[in-house]
Short mmCIF file of C-alpha atoms and ligand atoms in Angstrom, two decimals:
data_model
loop_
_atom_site.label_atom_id
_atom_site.label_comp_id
_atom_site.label_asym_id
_atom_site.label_seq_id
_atom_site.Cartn_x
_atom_site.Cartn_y
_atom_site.Cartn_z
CA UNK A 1 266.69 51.51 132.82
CA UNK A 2 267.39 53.18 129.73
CA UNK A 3 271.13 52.61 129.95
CA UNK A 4 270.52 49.10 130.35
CA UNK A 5 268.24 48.88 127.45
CA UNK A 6 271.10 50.55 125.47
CA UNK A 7 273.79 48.34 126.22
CA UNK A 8 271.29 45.24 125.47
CA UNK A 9 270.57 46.77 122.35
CA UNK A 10 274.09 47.17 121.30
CA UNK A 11 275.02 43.71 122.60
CA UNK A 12 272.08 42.08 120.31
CA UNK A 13 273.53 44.16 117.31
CA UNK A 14 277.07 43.03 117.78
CA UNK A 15 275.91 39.28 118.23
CA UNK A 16 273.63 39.72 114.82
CA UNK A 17 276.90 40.80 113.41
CA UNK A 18 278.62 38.10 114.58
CA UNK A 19 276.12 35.87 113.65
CA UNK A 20 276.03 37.36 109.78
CA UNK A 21 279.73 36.87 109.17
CA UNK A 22 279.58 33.45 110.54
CA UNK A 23 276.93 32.51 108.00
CA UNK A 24 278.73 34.09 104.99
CA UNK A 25 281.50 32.02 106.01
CA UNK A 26 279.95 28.95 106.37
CA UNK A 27 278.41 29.61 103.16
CA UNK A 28 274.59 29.80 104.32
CA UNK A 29 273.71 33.30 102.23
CA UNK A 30 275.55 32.32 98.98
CA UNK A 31 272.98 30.30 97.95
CA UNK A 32 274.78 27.14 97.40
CA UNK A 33 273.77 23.65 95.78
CA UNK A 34 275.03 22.01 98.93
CA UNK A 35 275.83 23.58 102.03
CA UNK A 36 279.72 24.13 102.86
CA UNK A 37 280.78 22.66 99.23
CA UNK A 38 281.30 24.82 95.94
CA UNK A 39 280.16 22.54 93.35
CA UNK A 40 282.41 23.61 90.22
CA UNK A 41 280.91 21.78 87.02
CA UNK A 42 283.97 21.35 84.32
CA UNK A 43 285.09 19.35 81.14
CA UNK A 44 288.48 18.15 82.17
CA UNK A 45 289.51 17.99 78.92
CA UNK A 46 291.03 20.92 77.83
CA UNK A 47 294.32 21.09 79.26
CA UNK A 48 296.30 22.99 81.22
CA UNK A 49 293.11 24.35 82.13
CA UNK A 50 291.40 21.11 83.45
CA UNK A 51 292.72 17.68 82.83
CA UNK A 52 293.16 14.45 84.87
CA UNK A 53 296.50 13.74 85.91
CA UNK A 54 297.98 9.57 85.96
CA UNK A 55 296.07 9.29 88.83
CA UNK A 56 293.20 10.17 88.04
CA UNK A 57 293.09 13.33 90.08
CA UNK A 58 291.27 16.91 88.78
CA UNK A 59 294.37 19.58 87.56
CA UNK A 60 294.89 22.37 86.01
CA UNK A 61 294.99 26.64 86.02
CA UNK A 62 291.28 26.32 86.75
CA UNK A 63 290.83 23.50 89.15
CA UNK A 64 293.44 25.35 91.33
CA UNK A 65 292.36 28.45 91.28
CA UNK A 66 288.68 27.30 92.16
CA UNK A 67 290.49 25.73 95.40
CA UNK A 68 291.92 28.79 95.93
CA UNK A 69 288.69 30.70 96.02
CA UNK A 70 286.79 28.17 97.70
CA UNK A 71 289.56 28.07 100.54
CA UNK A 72 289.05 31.98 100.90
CA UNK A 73 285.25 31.29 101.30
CA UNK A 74 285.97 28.58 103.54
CA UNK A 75 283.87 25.52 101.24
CA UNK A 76 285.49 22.37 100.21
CA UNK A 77 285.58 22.73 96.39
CA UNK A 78 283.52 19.59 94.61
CA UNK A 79 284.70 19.32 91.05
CA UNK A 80 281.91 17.62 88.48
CA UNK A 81 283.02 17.03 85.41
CA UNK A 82 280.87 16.17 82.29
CA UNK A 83 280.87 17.53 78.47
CA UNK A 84 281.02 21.01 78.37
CA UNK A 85 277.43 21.81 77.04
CA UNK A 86 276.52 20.23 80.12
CA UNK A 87 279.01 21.70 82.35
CA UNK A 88 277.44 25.53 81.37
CA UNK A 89 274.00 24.19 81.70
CA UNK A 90 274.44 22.63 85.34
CA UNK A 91 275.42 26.02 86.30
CA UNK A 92 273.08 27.99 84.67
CA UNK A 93 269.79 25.58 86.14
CA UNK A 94 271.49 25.85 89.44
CA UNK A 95 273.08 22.09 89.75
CA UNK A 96 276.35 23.26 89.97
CA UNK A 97 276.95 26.39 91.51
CA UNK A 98 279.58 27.53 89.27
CA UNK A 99 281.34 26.22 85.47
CA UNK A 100 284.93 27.64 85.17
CA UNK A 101 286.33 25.71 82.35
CA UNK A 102 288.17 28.11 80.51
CA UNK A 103 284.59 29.67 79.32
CA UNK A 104 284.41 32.42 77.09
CA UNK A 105 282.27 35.37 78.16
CA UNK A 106 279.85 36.03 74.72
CA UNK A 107 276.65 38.15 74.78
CA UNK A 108 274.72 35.04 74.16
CA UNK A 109 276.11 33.19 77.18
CA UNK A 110 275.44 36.63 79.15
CA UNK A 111 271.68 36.23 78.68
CA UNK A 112 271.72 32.99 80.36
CA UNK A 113 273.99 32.77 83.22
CA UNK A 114 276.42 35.25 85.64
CA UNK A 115 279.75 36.22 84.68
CA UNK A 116 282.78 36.85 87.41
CA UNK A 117 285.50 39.30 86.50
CA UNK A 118 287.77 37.49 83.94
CA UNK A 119 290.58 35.62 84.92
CA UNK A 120 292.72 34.95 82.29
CA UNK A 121 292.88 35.33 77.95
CA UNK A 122 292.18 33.07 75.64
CA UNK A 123 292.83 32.80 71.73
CA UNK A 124 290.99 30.88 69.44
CA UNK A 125 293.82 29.24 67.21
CA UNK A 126 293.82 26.81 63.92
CA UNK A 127 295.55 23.86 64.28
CA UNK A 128 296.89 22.32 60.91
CA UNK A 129 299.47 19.41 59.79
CA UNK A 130 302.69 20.25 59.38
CA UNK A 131 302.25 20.10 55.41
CA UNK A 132 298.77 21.73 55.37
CA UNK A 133 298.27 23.91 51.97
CA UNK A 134 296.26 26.25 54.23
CA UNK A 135 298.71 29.34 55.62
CA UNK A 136 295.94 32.05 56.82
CA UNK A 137 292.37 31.56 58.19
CA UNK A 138 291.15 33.00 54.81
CA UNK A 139 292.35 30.03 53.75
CA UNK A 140 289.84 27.80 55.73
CA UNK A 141 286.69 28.55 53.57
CA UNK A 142 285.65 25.64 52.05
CA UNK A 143 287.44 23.50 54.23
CA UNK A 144 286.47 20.80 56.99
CA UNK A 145 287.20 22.51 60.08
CA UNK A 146 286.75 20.72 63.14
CA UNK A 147 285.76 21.56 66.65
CA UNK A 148 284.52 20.92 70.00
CA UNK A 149 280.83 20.83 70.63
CA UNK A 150 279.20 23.89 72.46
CA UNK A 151 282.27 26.36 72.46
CA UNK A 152 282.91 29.33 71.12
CA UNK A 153 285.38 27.65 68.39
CA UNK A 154 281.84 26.00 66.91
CA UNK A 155 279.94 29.09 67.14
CA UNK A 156 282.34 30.97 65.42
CA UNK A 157 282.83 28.72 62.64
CA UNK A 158 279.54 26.90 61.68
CA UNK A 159 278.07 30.86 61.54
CA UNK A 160 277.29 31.85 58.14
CA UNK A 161 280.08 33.50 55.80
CA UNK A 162 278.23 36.68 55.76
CA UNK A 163 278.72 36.73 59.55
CA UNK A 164 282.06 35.54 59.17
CA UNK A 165 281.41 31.93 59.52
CA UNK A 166 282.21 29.42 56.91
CA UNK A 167 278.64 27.04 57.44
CA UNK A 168 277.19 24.16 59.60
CA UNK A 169 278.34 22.23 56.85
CA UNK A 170 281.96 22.50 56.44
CA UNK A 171 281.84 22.52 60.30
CA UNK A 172 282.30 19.11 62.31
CA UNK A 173 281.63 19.23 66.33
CA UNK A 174 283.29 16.78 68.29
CA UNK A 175 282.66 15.75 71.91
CA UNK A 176 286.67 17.37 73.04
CA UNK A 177 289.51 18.58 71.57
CA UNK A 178 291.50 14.98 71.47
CA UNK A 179 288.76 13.90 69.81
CA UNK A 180 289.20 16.50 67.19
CA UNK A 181 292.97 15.88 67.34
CA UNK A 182 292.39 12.65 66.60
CA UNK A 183 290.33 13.10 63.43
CA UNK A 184 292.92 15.66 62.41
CA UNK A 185 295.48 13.20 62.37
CA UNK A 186 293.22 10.02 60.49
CA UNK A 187 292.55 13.23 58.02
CA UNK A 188 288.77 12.91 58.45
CA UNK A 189 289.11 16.98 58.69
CA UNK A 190 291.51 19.64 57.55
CA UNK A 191 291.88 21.65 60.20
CA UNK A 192 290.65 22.75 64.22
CA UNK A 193 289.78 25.93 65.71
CA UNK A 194 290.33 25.48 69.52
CA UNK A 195 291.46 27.54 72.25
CA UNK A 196 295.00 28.57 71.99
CA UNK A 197 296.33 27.21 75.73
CA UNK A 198 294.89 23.11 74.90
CA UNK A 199 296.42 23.84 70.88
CA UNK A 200 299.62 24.27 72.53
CA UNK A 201 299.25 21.18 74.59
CA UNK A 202 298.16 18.97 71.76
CA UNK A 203 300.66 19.74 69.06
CA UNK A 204 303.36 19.67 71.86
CA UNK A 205 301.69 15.78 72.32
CA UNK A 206 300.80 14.96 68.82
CA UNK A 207 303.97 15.10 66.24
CA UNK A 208 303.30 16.41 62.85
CA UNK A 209 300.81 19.44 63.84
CA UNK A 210 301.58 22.91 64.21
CA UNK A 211 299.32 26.25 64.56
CA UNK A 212 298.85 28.82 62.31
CA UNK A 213 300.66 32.08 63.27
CA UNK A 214 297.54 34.31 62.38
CA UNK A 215 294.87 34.40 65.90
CA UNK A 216 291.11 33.54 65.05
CA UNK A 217 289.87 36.29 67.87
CA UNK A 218 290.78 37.20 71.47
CA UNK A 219 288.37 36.19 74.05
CA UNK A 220 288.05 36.69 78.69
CA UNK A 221 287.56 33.67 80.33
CA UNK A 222 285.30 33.77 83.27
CA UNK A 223 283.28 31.86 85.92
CA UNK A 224 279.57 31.49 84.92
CA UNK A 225 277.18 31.47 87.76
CA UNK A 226 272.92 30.93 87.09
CA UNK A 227 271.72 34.17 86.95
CA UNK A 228 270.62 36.22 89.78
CA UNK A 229 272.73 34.58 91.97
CA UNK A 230 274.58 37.52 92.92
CA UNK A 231 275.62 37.01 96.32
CA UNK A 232 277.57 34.02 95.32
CA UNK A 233 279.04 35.64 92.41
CA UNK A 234 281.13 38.67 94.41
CA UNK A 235 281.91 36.82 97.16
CA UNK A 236 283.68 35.11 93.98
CA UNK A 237 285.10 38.46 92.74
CA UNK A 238 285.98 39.40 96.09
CA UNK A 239 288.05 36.33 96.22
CA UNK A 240 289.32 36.66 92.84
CA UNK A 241 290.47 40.29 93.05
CA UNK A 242 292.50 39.16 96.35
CA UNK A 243 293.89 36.17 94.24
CA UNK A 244 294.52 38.42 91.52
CA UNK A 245 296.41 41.06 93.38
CA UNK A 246 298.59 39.07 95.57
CA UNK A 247 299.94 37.42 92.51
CA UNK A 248 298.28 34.03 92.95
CA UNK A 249 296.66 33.61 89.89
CA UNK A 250 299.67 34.46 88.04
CA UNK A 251 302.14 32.20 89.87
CA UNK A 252 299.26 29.24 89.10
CA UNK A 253 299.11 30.42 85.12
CA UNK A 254 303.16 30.12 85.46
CA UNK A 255 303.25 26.78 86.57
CA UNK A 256 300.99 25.44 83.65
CA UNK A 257 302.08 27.79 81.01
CA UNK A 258 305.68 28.30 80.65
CA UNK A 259 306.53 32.01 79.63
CA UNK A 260 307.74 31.29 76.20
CA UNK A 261 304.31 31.11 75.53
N1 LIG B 1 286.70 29.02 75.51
C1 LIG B 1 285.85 28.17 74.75
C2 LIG B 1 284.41 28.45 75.07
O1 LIG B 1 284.11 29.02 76.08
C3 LIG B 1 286.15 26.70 74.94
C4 LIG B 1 286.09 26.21 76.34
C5 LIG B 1 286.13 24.70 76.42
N2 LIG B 1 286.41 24.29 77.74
C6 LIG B 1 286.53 23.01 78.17
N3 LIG B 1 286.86 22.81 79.41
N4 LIG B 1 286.34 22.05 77.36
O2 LIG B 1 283.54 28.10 74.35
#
């Protein structure tokens, strides 16, 4: 009798087991906005990270390597793309259930939401015309520097000088970096700091700009999760790390960015 009680026992564990990695799989104990989908929030405006292609469809280093984690976890990946003040904030209430748009892990933004390990580097850059009396970033103080709303080009920039800013009011934020582009090209501002990786795509696009050789700061990108919702964020990592180390990441960066870079 108590040999049959054993092997019941053990059978019930096994099933259970069965039963848990079937759920993680499907996506049940991640906590997710919908079941079976990873919602990715994004501003698909900031290439070769995220962008549209002529068709209309989601690209980019990001949106692919989303897929790729969300085909290791076995979701269909749902991309929602809005500004990207919005696209951290759906995360962080919990309507998306991640943002990876080439976000910048701060201390700030760590007090709010989940970080994953950090994929890639980014650089904050200035973008000038070609003829532009300004050579260094010293040279920006007093200027008009523009920038996109929300990121970490803003922050920097409309601090005060004593932090290293140069004031809300030499600062203008605009909804995205064409935007900014744009305005740098009708002369409405003097100058943009913006993530090196979309810089390069814009001057490559917009005759007449170039960047400045000297780098604003050096920053991780990450995927930002609401807080506390751990599970989901290492299954991420776990995902990520697997990416990383088989060289998928890399070969996606490669495609998008050409080495010279
Ligand atoms: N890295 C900067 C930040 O985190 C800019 C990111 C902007 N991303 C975008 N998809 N528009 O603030």
């Amino acid at each position: 009798m108590k040999r049959v009680f054993a092997i019941v026992l053990a059978c019930l564990m096994v099933m259970s087991m069965f039963a848990g990695c079937k759920k993680a799989e499907s996506g049940n104990e991640l906590n997710l906005v919908k079941d079976g989908k990873l919602i990715m929030s994004t501003n698909a405006a900031f290439p070769p990270y995220e962008m549209t292609d002529d068709a209309g469809n989601y690209i980019g280093i990001d949106v692919e390597v989303a897929q790729a984690i969300a085909d290791k976890l076995g979701l269909e990946l749902v991309i929602d793309n809005m500004e990207f003040t919005a696209a951290l904030e759906a995360a962080q209430k919990g309507k998306a259930d991640m943002v990876m748009a080439g976000v910048t892990v701060t201390p700030d933004r760590e007090l709010v939401m989940d970080f994953s390990n950090s994929y890639a580097t980014g650089i904050q850059v200035v973008i000038v015309p070609e003829n532009s009396e300004i050579k260094t970033i010293d040279d920006l103080e007093g200027k008009k520097i523009g920038t996109q709303m929300g990121t970490t080009g803003y922050l920097y920039c409309s601090d005060t000088p004593d932090n290293g800013g140069y004031g809300e009011e030499n600062v203008v934020a605009y909804d995205n970096g064409i935007t900014a582009v744009q305005a740098l090209l009708n002369g409405q501002i003097d100058c943009i700091v913006i993530d090196n990786a979309p810089a390069q795509a814009f001057v490559k696009e917009n005759p007449g700009l170039k960047i400045l050789e000297t780098e604003f700061t050096v920053e991780d990108y990450a995927i930002g999760f609401a807080k506390g919702n751990t599970a989901l964020k290492e299954a991420v990592n776990k995902a990520l790390a697997e990416l990383i180390a088989d060289g998928t990441v890399q070969k996606i960066v490669d495609k998008y960015i050409p080495a010279e870079q």
